[in-house]
Coordinates of C-alpha atoms in Angstrom, one line a residue:
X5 CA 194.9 -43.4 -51.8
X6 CA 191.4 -44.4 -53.5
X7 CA 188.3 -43.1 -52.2
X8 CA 185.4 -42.5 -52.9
X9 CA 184.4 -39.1 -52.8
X10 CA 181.2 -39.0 -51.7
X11 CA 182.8 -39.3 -47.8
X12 CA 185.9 -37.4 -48.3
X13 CA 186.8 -37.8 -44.6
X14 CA 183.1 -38.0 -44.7
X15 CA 184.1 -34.2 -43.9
X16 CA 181.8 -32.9 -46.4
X17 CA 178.4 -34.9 -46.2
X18 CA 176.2 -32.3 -46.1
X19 CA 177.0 -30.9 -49.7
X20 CA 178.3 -33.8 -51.8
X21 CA 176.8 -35.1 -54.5
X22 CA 176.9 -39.3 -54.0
X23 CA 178.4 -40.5 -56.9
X24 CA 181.3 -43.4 -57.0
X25 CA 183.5 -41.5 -58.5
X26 CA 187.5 -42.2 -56.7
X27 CA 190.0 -40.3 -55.5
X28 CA 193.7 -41.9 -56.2
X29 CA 197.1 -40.3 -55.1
X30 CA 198.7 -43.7 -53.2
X31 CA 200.1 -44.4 -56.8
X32 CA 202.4 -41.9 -56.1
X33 CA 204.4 -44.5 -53.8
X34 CA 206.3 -46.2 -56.2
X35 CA 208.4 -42.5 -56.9
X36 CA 209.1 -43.0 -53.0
X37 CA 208.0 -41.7 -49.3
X38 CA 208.9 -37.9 -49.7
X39 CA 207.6 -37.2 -53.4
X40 CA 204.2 -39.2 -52.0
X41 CA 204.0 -36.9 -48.9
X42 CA 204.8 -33.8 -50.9
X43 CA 201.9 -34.2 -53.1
X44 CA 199.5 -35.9 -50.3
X45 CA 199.5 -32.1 -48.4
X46 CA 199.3 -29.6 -51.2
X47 CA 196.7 -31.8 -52.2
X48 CA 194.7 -32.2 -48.8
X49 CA 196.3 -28.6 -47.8
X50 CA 193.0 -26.2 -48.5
X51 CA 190.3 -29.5 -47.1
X52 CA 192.3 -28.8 -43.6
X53 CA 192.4 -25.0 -43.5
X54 CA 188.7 -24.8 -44.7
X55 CA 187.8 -27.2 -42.2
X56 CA 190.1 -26.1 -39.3
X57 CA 188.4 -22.5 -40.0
X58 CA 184.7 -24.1 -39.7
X59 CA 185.0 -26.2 -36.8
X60 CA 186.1 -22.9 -34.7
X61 CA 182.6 -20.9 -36.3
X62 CA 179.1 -21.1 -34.8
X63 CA 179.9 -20.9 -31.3
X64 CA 177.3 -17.9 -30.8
X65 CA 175.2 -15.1 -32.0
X66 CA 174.9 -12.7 -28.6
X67 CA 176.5 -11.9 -25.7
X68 CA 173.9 -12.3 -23.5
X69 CA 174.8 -15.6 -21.5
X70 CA 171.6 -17.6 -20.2
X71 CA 170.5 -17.5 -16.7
X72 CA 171.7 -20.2 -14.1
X73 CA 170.8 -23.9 -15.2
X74 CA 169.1 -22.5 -18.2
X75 CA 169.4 -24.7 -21.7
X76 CA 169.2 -23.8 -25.2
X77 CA 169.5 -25.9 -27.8
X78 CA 171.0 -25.3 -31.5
X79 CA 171.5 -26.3 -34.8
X80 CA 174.7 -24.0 -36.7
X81 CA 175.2 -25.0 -40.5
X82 CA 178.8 -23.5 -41.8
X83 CA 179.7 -22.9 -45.3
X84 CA 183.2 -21.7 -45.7
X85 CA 183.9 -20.1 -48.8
X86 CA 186.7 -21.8 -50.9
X87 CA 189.5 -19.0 -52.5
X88 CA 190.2 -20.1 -56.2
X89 CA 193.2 -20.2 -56.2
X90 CA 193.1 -23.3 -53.3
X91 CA 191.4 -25.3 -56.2
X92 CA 194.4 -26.8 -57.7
X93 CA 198.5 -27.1 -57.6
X94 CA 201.6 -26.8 -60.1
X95 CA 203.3 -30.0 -60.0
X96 CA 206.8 -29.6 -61.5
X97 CA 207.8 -32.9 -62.8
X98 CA 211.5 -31.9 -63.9
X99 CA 211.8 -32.0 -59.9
X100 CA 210.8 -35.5 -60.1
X101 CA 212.9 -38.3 -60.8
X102 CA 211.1 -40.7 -62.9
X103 CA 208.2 -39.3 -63.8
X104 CA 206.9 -37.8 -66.8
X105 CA 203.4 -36.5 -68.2
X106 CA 202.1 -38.4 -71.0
X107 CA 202.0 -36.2 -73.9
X108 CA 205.0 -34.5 -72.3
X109 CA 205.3 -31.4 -70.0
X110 CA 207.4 -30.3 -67.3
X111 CA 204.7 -27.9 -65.8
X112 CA 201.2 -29.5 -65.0
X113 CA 198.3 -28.0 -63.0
X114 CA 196.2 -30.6 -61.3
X115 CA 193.1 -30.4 -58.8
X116 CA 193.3 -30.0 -55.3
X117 CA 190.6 -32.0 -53.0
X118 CA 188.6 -29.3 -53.6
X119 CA 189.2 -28.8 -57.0
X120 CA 187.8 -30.3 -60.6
X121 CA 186.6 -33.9 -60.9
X122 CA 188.0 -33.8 -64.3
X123 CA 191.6 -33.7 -65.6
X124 CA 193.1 -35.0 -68.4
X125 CA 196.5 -35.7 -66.6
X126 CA 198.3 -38.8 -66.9
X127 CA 201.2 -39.8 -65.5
X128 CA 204.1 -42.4 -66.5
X129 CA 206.7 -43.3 -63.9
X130 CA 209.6 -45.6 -64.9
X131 CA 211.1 -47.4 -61.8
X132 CA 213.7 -50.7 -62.8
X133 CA 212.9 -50.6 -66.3
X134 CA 208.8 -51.5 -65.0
X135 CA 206.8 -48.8 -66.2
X136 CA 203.3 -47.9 -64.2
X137 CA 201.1 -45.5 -65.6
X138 CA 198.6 -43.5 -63.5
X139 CA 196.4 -41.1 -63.5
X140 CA 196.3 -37.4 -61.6
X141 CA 194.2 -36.9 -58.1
X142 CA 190.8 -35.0 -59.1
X143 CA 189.0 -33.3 -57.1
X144 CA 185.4 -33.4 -55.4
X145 CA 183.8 -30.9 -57.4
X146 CA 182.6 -28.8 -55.1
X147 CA 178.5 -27.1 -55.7
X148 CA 178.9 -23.5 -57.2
X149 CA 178.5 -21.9 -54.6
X150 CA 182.0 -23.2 -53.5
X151 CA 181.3 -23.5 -49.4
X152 CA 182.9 -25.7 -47.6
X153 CA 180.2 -27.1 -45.2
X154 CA 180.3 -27.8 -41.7
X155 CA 177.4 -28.7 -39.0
X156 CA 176.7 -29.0 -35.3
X157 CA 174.5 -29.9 -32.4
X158 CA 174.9 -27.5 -29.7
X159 CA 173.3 -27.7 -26.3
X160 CA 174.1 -24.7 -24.1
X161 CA 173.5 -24.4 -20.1
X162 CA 173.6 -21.1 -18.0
X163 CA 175.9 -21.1 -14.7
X164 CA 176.6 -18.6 -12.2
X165 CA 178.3 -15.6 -11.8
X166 CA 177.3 -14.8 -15.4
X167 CA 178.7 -17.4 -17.2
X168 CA 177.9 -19.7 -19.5
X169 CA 178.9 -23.4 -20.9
X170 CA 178.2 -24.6 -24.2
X171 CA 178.3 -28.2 -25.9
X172 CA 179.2 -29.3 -30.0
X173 CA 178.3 -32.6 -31.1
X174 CA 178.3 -34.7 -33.9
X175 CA 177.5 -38.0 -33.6
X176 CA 180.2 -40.5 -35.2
X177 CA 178.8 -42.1 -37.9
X178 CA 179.8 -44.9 -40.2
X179 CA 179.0 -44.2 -43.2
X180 CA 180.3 -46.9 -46.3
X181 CA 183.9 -47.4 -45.3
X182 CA 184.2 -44.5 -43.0
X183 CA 183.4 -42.8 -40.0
X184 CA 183.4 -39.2 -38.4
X185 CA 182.7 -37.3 -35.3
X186 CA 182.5 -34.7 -33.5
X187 CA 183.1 -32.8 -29.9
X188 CA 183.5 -29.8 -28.6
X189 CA 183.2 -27.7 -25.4
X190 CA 183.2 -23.3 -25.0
X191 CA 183.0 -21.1 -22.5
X192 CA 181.1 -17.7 -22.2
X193 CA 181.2 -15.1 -19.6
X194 CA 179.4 -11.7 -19.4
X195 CA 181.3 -8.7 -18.3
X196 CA 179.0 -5.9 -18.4
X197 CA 176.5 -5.8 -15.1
X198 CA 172.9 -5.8 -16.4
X199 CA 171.9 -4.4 -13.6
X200 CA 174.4 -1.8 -12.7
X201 CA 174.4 1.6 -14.5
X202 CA 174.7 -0.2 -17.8
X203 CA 171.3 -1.6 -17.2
X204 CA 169.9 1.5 -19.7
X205 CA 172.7 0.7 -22.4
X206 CA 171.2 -2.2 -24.7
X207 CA 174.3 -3.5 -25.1
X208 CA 176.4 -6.8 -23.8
X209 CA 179.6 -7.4 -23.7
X210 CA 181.4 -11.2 -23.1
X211 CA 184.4 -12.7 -23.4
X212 CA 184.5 -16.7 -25.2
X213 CA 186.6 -19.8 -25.5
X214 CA 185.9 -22.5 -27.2
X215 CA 187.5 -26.1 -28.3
X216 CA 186.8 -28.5 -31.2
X217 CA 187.6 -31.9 -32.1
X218 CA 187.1 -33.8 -35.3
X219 CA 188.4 -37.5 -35.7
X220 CA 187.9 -39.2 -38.6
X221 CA 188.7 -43.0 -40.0
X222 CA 188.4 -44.5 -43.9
X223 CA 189.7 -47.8 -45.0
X224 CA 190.7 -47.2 -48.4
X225 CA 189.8 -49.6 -51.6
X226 CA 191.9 -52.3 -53.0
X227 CA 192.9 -52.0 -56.7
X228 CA 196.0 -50.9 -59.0
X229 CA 199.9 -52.1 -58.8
X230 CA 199.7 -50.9 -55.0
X231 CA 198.6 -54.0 -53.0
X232 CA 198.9 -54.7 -49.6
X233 CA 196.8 -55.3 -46.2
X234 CA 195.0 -53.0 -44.0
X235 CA 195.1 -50.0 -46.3
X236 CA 193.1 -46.7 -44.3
X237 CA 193.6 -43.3 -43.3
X238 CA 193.2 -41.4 -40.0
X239 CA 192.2 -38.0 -39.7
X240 CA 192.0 -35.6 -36.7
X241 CA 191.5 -31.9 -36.4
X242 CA 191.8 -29.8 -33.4
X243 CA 190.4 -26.2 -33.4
X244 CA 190.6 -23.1 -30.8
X245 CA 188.9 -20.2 -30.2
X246 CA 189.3 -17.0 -28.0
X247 CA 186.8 -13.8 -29.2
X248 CA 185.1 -10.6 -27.5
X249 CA 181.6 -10.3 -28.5
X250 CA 179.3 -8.0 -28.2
X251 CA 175.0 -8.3 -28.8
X252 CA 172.2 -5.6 -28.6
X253 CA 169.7 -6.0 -26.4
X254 CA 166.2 -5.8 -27.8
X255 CA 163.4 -8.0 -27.9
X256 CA 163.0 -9.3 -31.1
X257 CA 165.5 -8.0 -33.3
X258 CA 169.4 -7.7 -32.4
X259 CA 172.8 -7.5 -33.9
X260 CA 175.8 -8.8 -32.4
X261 CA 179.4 -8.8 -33.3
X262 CA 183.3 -10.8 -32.2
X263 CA 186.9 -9.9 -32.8
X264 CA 189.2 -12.9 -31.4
X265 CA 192.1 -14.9 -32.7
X266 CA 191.4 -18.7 -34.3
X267 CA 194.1 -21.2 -34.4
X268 CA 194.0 -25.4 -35.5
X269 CA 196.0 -28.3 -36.4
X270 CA 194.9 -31.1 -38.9
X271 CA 197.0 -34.9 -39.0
X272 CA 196.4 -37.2 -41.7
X273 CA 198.0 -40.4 -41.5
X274 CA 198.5 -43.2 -44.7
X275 CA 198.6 -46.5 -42.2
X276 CA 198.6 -50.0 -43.6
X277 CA 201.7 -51.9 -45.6
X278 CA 201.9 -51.0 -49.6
X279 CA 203.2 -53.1 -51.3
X280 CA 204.6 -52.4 -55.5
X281 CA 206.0 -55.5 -57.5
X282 CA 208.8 -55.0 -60.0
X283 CA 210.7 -56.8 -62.1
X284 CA 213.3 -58.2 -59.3
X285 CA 212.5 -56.8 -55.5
X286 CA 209.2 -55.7 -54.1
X287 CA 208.7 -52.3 -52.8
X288 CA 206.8 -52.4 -49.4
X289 CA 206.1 -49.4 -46.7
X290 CA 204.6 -49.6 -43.7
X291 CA 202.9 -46.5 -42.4
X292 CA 204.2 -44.5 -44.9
X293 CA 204.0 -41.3 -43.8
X294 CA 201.6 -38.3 -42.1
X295 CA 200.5 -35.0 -43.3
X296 CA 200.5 -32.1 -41.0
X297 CA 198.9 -28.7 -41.2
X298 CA 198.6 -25.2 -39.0
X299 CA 195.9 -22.2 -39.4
X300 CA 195.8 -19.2 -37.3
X301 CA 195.1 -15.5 -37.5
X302 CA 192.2 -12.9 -36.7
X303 CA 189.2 -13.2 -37.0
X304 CA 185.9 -10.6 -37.5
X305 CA 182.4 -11.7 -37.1
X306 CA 178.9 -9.5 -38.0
X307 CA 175.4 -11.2 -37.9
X308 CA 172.1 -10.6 -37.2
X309 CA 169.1 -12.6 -34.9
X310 CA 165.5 -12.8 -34.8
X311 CA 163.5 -13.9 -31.4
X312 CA 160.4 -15.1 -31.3
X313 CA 159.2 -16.6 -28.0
X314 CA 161.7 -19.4 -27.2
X315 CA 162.4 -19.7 -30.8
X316 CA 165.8 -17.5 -32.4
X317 CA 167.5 -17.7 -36.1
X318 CA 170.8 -16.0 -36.7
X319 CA 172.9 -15.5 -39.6
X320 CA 176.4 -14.1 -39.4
X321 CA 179.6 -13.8 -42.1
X322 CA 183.3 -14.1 -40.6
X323 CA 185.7 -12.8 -42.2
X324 CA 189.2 -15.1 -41.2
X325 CA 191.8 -17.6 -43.5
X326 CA 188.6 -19.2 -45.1
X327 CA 185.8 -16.8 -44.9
X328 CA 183.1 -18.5 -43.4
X329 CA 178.6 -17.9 -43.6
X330 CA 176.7 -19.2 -40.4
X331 CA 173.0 -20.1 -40.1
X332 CA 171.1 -21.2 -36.8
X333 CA 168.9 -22.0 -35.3
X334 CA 168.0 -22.4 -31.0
X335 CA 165.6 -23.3 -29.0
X336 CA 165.2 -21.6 -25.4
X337 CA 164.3 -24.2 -22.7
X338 CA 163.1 -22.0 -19.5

């Protein structure tokens, strides 16, 4: 696959640096299918959990659910923090038929997506007596504070019975080759009685599910010994959320608070028809294959809020697979 990767997935738009620097792992097609998979998920592996792990952050920063046909609108920014050692892979290439490093090696390290842009890694793979020489995937470089951004539009409306409904949006954008989007839906309900003897207790209590959807599309560049038509890749992520939260209750300045359990699935698919040219047959695949990957586990969220008027700001840490930093901000429409 080449890419440019300033638009990843266009996952990352809101901290990459646009440069046309490109991405290439489709090279790997003329060692076959399975070897070309293998290295397409370890390489794309910590991109999905970091993701998978934002898109379930965000969702809140009380307990308090707003009163019947109430809105608030909201703006969450997630950064999650990338673990070193997701930053690159050993590729052992005495497991690999026909492929060897120039300069020799049978142990390389290479970059994972969100590793180095730089490596000096070349590869030299030998197929019918044709020999194609390539270079290793690099990564995107990521800034130095190594967060993993994600960002929503939220509009939340207050029902009955102390409940509450919330909306995630991103719009889908096309942005050079590629597009993403965004969607989501959660569900809040309060289940402490303001108004009952825990009226003199500043403190809520809810319960929250929640549902995200990322889809993303990329038609990848022409170029190399892999030709062929309608070269792209189609992404999709699906995250879920179920917490217990809890908020003070004061009028300016609160802290609030969520245990719950996170789980997600990511799907990458190669789609088009590669073709490779040797010296007697052509290689060709058609769809080639898709990359899977699964998150879940606990999660623990702490974070803090200022009110003023209609106006709040919150900022919360969550501690999960891919620690994750939050930063709001909402607007209270009465």
């Amino acid at each position: 696959m080449r890419f440019k990767y300033s638009i990843l997935f266009i996952f990352l738009i809101f901290s990459l640096k646009g440069t046309s620097q490109e991405i290439t792992i489709k090279d790997f097609l003329i060692l076959g299918v399975e070897v070309s998979e293998d290295v397409s998920e370890r390489y794309l592996k910590p991109v999905s959990e970091g993701i998978l792990y934002g898109l379930s952050s965000g969702w809140y920063y009380e307990a308090k659910v707003l009163q019947p046909w109430k809105f608030r609108f909201s703006i969450a920014a997630n950064g999650s923090l990338v673990p070193s050692d997701t930053k690159s892979f050993n590729l052992d290439i005495a497991a690999i038929d026909n492929l060897e490093v120039l300069g020799g090696g049978q142990q390389v390290r290479i970059p994972t997506i969100l590793g180095s842009r730089d490596s000096d890694v070349t590869f030299q793979a030998t197929v019918d007596g044709q020999t194609f020489t390539f270079d290793a995937p690099t990564g995107i470089g990521l800034l130095q504070l190594d967060l993993l951004p994600t960002a929503f539009i939220h509009v939340g409306m207050g029902l009955p019975w102390k409940s509450e409904v919330q909306f995630r949006y991103f719009p889908k954008l096309g942005l050079g080759e590629g597009s993403v989007g965004v969607v989501g839906l959660g569900f809040k309900h309060q289940i402490n009685d303001v108004n009952g003897p825990w009226k003199s207790i500043p403190l809520d209590l809810s319960l929250m599910g929640a549902y995200t959807r990322l889809d993303a599309e990329y038609n990848l560049a022409e170029g190399g010994f892999v030709t062929g038509p309608d070269h792209r890749i189609e992404g999709a992520m699906n995250a879920w959320l179920f917490e217990l939260l809890t908020s003070t209750r004061y009028e300016h300045w609160n802290l609030f608070g969520g245990i719950g359990y996170v789980f997600g699935n990511s799907l990458y698919e190669l789609l088009g028809t590669y073709q490779i040219d040797l010296p007697n047959r052509t290689l060709e695949f058609t769809d080639p294959f898709d990359v899977r990957e699964n998150v879940s586990g606990m999660r623990l969220t702490a974070g803090g809020s200022y009110t003023f008027r209609r106006f709040s700001t919150h900022l919360s840490y969550t501690f999960q697979g891919f620690n994750n930093l939050t930063l709001g901000l909402h607007y209270n429409l009465n």
